[in-house]
Structure formats: C-alpha cells, structure tokens
Short mmCIF file of C-alpha atoms in Angstrom, two decimals:
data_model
loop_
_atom_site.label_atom_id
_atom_site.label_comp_id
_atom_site.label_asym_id
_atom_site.label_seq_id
_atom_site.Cartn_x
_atom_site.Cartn_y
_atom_site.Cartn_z
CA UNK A 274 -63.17 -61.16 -14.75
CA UNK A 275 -65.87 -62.08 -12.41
CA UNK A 276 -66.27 -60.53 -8.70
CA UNK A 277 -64.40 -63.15 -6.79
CA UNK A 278 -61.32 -62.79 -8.74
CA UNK A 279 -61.37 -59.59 -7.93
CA UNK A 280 -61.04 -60.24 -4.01
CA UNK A 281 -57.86 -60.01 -3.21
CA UNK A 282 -56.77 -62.93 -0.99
CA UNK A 283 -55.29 -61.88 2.58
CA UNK A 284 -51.85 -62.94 2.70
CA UNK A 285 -51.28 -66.69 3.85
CA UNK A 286 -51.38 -70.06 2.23
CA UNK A 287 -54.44 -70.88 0.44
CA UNK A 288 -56.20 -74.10 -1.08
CA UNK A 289 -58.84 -74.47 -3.82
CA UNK A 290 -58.06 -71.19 -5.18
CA UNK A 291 -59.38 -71.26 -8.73
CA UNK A 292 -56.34 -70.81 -11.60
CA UNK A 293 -58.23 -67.70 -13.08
CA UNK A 294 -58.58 -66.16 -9.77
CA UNK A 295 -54.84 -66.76 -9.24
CA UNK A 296 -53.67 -65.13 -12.43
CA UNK A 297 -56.30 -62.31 -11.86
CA UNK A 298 -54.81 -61.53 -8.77
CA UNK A 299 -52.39 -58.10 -9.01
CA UNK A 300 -49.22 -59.27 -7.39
CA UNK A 301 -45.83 -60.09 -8.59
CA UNK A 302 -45.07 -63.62 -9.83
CA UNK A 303 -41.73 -65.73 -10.17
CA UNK A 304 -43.10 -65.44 -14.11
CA UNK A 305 -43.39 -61.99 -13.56
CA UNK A 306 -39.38 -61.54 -12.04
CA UNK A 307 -38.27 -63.76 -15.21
CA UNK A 308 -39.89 -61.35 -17.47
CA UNK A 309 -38.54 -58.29 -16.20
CA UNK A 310 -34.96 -60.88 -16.23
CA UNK A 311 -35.04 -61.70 -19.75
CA UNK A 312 -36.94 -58.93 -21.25
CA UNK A 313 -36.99 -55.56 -19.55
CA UNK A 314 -39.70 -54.09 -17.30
CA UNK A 315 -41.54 -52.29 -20.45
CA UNK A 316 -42.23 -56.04 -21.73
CA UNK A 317 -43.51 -56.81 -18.25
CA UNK A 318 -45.93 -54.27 -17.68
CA UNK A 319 -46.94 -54.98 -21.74
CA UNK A 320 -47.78 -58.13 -20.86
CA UNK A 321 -49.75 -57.39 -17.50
CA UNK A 322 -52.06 -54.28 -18.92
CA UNK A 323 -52.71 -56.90 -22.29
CA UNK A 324 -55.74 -59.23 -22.52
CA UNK A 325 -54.70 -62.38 -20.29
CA UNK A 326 -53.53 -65.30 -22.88
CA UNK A 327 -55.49 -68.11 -22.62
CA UNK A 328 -53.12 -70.74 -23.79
CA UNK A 329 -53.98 -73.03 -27.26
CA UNK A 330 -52.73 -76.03 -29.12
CA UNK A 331 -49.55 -75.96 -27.77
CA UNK A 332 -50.32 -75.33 -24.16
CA UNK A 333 -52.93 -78.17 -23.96
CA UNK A 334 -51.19 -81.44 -23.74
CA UNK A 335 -49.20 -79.84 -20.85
CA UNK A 336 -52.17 -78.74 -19.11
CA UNK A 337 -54.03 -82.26 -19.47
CA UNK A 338 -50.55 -83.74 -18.44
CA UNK A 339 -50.71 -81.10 -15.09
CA UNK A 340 -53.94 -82.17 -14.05
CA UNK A 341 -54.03 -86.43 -14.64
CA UNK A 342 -50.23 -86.00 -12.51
CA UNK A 343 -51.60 -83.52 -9.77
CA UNK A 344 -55.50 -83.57 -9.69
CA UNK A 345 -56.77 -86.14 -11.36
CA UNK A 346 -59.80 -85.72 -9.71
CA UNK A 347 -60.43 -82.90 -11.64
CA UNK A 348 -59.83 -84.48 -15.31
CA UNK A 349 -63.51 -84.55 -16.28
CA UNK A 350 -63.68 -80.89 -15.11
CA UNK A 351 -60.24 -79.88 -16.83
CA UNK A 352 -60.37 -81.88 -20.46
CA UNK A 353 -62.99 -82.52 -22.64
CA UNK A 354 -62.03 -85.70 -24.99
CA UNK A 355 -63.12 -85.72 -28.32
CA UNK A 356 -63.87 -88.56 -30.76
CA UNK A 357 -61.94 -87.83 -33.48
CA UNK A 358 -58.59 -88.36 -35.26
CA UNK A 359 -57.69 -84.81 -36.10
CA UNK A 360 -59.75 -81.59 -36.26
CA UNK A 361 -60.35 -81.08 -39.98
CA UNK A 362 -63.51 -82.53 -39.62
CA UNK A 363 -66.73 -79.25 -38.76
CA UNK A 364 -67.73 -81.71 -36.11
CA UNK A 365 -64.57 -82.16 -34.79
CA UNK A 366 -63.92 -78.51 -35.24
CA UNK A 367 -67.14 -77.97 -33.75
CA UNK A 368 -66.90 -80.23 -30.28
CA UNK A 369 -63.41 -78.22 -29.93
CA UNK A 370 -65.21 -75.06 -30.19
CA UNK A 371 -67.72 -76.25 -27.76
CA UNK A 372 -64.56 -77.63 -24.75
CA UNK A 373 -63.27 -74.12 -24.95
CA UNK A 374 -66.21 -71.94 -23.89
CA UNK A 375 -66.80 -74.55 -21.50
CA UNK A 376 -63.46 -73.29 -20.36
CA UNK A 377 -62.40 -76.68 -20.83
CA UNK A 378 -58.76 -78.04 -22.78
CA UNK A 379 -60.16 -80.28 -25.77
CA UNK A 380 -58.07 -83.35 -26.44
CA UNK A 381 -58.06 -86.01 -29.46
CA UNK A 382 -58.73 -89.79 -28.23
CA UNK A 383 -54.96 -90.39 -29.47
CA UNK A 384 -53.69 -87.57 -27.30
CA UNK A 385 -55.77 -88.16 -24.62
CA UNK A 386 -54.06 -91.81 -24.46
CA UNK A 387 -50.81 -90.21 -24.53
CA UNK A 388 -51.90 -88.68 -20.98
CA UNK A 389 -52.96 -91.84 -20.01
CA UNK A 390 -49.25 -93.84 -20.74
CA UNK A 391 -47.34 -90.81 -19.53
CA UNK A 392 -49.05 -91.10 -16.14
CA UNK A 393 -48.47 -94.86 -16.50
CA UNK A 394 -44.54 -94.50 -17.00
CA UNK A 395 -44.66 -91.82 -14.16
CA UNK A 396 -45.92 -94.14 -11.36
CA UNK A 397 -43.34 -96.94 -12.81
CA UNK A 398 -40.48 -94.03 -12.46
CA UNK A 399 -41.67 -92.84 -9.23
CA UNK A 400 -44.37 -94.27 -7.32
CA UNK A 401 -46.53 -92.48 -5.30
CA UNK A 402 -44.40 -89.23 -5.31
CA UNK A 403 -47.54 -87.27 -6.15
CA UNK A 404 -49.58 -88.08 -2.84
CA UNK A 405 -49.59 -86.70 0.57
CA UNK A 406 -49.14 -83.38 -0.26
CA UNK A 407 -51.41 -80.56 -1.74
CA UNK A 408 -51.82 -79.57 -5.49
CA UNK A 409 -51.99 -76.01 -6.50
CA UNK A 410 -51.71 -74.15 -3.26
CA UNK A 411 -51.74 -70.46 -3.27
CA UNK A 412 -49.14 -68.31 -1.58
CA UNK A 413 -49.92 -64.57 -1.35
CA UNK A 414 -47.41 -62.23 0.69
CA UNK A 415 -45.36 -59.20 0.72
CA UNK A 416 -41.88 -58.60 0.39
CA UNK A 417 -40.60 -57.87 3.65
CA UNK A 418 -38.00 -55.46 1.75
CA UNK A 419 -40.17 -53.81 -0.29
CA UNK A 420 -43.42 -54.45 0.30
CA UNK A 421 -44.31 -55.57 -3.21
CA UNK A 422 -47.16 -57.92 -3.03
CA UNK A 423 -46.36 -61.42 -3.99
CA UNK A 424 -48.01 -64.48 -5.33
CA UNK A 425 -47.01 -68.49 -5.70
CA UNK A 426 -48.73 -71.25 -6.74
CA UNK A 427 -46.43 -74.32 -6.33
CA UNK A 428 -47.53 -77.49 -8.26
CA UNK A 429 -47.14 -79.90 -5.02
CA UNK A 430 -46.26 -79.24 -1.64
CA UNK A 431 -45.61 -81.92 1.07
CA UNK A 432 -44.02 -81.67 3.85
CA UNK A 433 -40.35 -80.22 3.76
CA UNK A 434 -40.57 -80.74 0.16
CA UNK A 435 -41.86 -78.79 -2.79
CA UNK A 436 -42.15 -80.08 -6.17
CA UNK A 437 -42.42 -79.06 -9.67
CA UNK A 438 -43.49 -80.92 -12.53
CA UNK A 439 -43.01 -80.35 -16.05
CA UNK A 440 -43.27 -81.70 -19.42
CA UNK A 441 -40.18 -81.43 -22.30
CA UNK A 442 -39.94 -82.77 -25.60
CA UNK A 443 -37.43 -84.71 -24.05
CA UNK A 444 -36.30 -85.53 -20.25
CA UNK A 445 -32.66 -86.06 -21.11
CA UNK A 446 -30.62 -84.71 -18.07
CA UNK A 447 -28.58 -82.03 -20.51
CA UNK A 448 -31.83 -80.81 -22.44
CA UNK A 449 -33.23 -79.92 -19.13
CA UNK A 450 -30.35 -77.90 -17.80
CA UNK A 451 -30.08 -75.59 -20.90
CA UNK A 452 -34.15 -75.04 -20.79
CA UNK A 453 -33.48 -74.17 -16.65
CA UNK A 454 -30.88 -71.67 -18.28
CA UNK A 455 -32.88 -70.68 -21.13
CA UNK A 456 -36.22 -70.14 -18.81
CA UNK A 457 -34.70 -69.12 -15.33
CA UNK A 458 -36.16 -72.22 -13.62
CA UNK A 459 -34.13 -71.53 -10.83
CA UNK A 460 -35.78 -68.25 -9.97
CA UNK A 461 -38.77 -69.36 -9.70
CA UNK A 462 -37.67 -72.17 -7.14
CA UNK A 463 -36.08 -69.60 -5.07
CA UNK A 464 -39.36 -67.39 -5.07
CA UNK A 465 -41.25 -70.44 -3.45
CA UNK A 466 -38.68 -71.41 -1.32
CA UNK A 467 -38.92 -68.61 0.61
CA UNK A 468 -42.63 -67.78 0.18
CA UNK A 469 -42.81 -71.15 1.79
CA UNK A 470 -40.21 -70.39 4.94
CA UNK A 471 -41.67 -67.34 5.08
CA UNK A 472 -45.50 -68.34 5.17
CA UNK A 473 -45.36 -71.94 6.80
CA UNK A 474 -42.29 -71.64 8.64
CA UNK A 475 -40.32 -74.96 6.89
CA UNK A 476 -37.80 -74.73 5.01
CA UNK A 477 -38.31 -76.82 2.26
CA UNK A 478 -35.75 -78.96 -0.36
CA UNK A 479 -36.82 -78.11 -4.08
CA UNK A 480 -37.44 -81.28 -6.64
CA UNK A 481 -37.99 -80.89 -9.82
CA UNK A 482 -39.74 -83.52 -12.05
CA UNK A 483 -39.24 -83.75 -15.99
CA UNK A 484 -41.59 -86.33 -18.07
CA UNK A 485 -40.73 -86.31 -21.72
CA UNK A 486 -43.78 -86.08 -23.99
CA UNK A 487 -42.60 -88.56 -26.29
CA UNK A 488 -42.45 -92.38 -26.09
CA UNK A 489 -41.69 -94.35 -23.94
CA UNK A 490 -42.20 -90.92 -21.54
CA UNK A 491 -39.30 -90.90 -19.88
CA UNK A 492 -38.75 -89.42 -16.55
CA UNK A 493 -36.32 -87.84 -14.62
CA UNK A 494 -35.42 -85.82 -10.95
CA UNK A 495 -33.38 -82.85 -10.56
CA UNK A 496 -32.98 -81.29 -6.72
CA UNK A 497 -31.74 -77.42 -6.74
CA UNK A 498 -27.85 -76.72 -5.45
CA UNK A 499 -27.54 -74.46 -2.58
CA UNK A 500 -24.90 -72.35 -5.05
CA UNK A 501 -28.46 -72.66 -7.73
CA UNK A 502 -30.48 -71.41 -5.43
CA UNK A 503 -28.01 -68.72 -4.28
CA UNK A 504 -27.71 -67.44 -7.89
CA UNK A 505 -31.60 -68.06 -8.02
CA UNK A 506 -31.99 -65.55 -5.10
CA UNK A 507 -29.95 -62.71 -6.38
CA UNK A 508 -31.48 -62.45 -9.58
CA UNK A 509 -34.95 -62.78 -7.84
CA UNK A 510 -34.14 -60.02 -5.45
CA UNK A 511 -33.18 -57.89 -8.63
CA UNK A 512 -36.68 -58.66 -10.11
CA UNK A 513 -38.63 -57.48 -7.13
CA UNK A 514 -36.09 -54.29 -6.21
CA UNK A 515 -36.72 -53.25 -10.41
CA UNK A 516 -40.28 -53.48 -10.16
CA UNK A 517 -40.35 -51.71 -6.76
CA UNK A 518 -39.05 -49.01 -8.35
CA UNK A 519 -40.62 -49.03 -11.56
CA UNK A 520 -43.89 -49.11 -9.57
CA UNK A 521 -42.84 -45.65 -7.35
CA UNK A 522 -41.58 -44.13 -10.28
CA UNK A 523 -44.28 -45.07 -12.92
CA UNK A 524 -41.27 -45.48 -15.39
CA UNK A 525 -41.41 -49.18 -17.05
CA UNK A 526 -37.83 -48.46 -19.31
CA UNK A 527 -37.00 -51.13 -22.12
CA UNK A 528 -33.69 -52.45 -23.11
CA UNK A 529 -31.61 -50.17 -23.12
CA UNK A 530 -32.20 -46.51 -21.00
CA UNK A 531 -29.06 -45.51 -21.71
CA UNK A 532 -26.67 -46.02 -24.91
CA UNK A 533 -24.47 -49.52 -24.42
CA UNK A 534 -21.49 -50.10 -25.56
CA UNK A 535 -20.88 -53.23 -27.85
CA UNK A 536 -17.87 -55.17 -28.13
CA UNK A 537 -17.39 -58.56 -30.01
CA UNK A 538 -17.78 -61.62 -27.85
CA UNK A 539 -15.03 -63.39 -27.19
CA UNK A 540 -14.58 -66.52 -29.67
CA UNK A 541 -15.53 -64.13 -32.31
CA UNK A 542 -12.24 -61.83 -30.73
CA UNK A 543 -10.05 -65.33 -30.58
CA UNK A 544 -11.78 -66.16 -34.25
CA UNK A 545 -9.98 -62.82 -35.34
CA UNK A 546 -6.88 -62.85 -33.95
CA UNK A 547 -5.73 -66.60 -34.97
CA UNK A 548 -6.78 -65.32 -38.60
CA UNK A 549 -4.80 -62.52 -38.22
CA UNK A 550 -1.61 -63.78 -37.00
CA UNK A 551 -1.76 -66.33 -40.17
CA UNK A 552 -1.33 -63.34 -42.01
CA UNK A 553 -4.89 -63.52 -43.39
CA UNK A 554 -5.50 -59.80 -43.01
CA UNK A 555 -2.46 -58.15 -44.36
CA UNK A 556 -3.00 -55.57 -46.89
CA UNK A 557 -3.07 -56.45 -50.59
CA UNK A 558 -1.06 -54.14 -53.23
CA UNK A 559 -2.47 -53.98 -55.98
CA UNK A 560 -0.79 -52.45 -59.06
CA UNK A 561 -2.27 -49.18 -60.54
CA UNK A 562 -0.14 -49.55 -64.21
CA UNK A 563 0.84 -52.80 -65.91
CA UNK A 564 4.92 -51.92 -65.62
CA UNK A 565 4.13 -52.54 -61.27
CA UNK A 566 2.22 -55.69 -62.27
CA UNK A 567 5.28 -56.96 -64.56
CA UNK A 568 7.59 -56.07 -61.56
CA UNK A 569 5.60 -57.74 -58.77
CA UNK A 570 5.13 -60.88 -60.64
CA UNK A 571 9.27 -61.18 -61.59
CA UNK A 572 9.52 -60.80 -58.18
CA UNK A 573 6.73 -63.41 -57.03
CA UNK A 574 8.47 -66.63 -56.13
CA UNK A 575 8.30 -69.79 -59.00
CA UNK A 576 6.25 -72.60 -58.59
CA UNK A 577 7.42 -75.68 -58.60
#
C-alpha cells in the first residue's frame, strides 16, 4: 500500500478516487455488511486482516465489461489486449504476466471482442443510459447511529438516480432475482441509498442493470421495491449494529456462539409424515423360531 491510500478521505462525496485507494480505505462496506450477513463476523474480520485479493481469470471479463460500460476512457489504462488465441503459448503466458504487474486486466483478442459486442447490444437496449452522470464516485461517512465509518462507491450516479451494472451468465429476469437473494443485492442498494440522501441531500430511485455475458448479450432493468429496500435496510442496520459491537468488544464470534437447536425443515417434516400415515413406518415382526414364521404366513392373506 502506497502513502496516499493510506490518507483517509474526509467524509463527503469524492471523484477520481483510485479503486486501490478505495479498498485500502478502513471503513465498512455494503460487501463488508453482506459478509458479516451470510457468514458471521469471524469470516469478516478474516477477510479484512488477509492479503487484499486481487481478482483473476474469472474476475477479468467483468472488470473489462465495468470499464468499456462506465469509463471507457480509461480502457487503454484498465486492459491490456493480447494477440493470442489462448494462453498456452510462453509468449502468450508471458504478455499476461507482463498486463498484471502493470496492474493491468489482460484480455484475449476473442474476449476482448466480446467487450466490444456487449457494449454494442447495451447501447441498442438502452441508449445513452450511461452518460450524464459520474462513474465510480466515492462516498465516505459515518453512521449517524453508531459512528462506524462508512464507505460507497456506486457504479453511476446521475441525478436522482443511481445505477448498478452487472454482468451474469445470463440476464433472464428469474436468474437475476435468485442471485439478488443468493448475494444480498438489495443491501447494498440500501447502503447507497442513504449514503447518497445522507451526503448529497437527494433521494435517489435505485436501477439496476444486468448484461448477460453470453450471445447475443442480452440486457435487462430491475428498479428496487420500497418493501426491497425496507427489508434491504433492516438487514443493513443489523450489519453495522454487529460490527459496532464486535469493534467495542474486540470479539469477532463465528457461527454459532451459543449451541442451536436443529429441527428438520419443513418439506422434509411433510416428506415424513405423508410416508408415515401410508403406513410406511410401522414396525416389522419378525419371527425368532420357524413355528412363528409358519403361523404368520397361514395367516398372511392369498394372492390372487
């Protein structure tokens, strides 16, 4: 870590704020409330004392996709393309080697023109969304409950309108609402809706933007439900009040402080009991001398 990322930014909105100076800064994020969510606060502070991750294959394509979509200004910068078909080749291997301590994201020629249709289909599906506003703004503020210092960096903000882009295997309406479940999407837009109200004074509508990754790149729009946002909110305001007081307490407990009780979940109950009342789990006699097994089966019904 260098010495400006180790300046802490005074609270406020802030532009041109370089993405390792962001991460580097120590503040809780909307990634940071879904950890402690999902996993447990041990995981959390696990993950914020280890070496920062600095992404690889799989990561790439969506950070090339991030920056031809919100600063393509920056693509030279950002991705380093490299003339090859795979990276079996040393010289391919090599050039790779080369992007990434130029802190760059290296990209084959074929997925490089992936980028370049994706960003095609997006201004077909819709327009000029992507202008007007500002890319990668930094919000840095405290908690007026708490105090816990916060930190947002919203893909694109324009004006009464924040919006978040992402790319999926695929954009199909129910794939994204299980990954929103599955990832907590919803916290996070909560987390920047306020940081926003609370920094800029607008209140803002939330938009999300899914491009699938796979031809033809299809796109689609989601906008947040006040009863989404709601939900959002509470489980947000969990986050922060947990990591208040795992901060004052230095305790960071894992999954389970004290012993839980387990029960079966429910279809596996309703699973039970229809096999039960079909008689499925009655007890068996079985004979202990051969005069009970002559008697049970003179007594056993004939077959027709």
């Amino acid at each position: 870590m260098n010495a400006i990322n180790r300046i802490p930014l005074p609270h406020g909105i802030h532009d041109d704020v370089p993405a390792s100076q962001y991460h580097a800064m120590d503040a809780l994020s909307a990634s940071g409330c879904k950890t402690i969510l999902d996993e447990c606060p041990a995981i959390f502070r696990h993950e914020q004392d280890a070496a920062a991750d600095e992404g690889g294959p799989a990561s790439w394509m969506g950070t090339a996709a991030h920056t031809m979509t919100l600063e393509p200004e920056k693509w030279d910068e950002v991705v380093a393309v490299i003339a090859a078909d795979d990276f079996r080749t040393k010289a391919a291997q090599a050039a790779r080697d080369a992007a990434l301590d130029a802190g760059k994201v290296p990209l084959l020629e074929a997925q490089a023109e992936v980028i370049h249709a994706m960003q095609r289909m997006l201004k077909a599906e819709v327009g000029d969304l992507f202008t007007g506003g500002v890319a990668e703004r930094t919000y840095r503020w405290a908690d007026p409950e708490t105090g816990v210092e916060m930190k947002a960096r919203p893909d694109y903000v324009k004006p009464r309108q924040i919006i978040d882009f992402k790319t999926s295997g695929s954009a199909k309406p129910a794939e994204f609402q299980k990954r929103l479940k599955d990832c907590l999407h919803h916290v996070q837009a909560a987390v920047y809706l306020d940081a926003h109200e609370l920094l800029a004074n607008e209140t803002c509508e939330w938009l999300w933007i899914v491009q699938s990754t796979k031809a033809p790149y299809l796109v689609s729009a989601f906008r947040s439900s006040a009863a989404m946002l709601h939900v959002g909110r509470v489980m947000a305001r969990h986050a922060i009040d947990t990591f208040a007081a795992c901060t004052a307490s230095g305790i960071w407990p894992g999954y389970t402080p004290e012993p839980l009780t387990l029960d079966l979940p429910g279809w596996m109950m309703r699973d039970f009991e229809e096999r039960e009342a079909a008689g499925e789990f009655r007890r068996a006699v079985r004979p202990n001398n051969p005069m009970q097994a002559v008697a049970m089966a003179a007594q056993a019904p004939a077959k027709d």
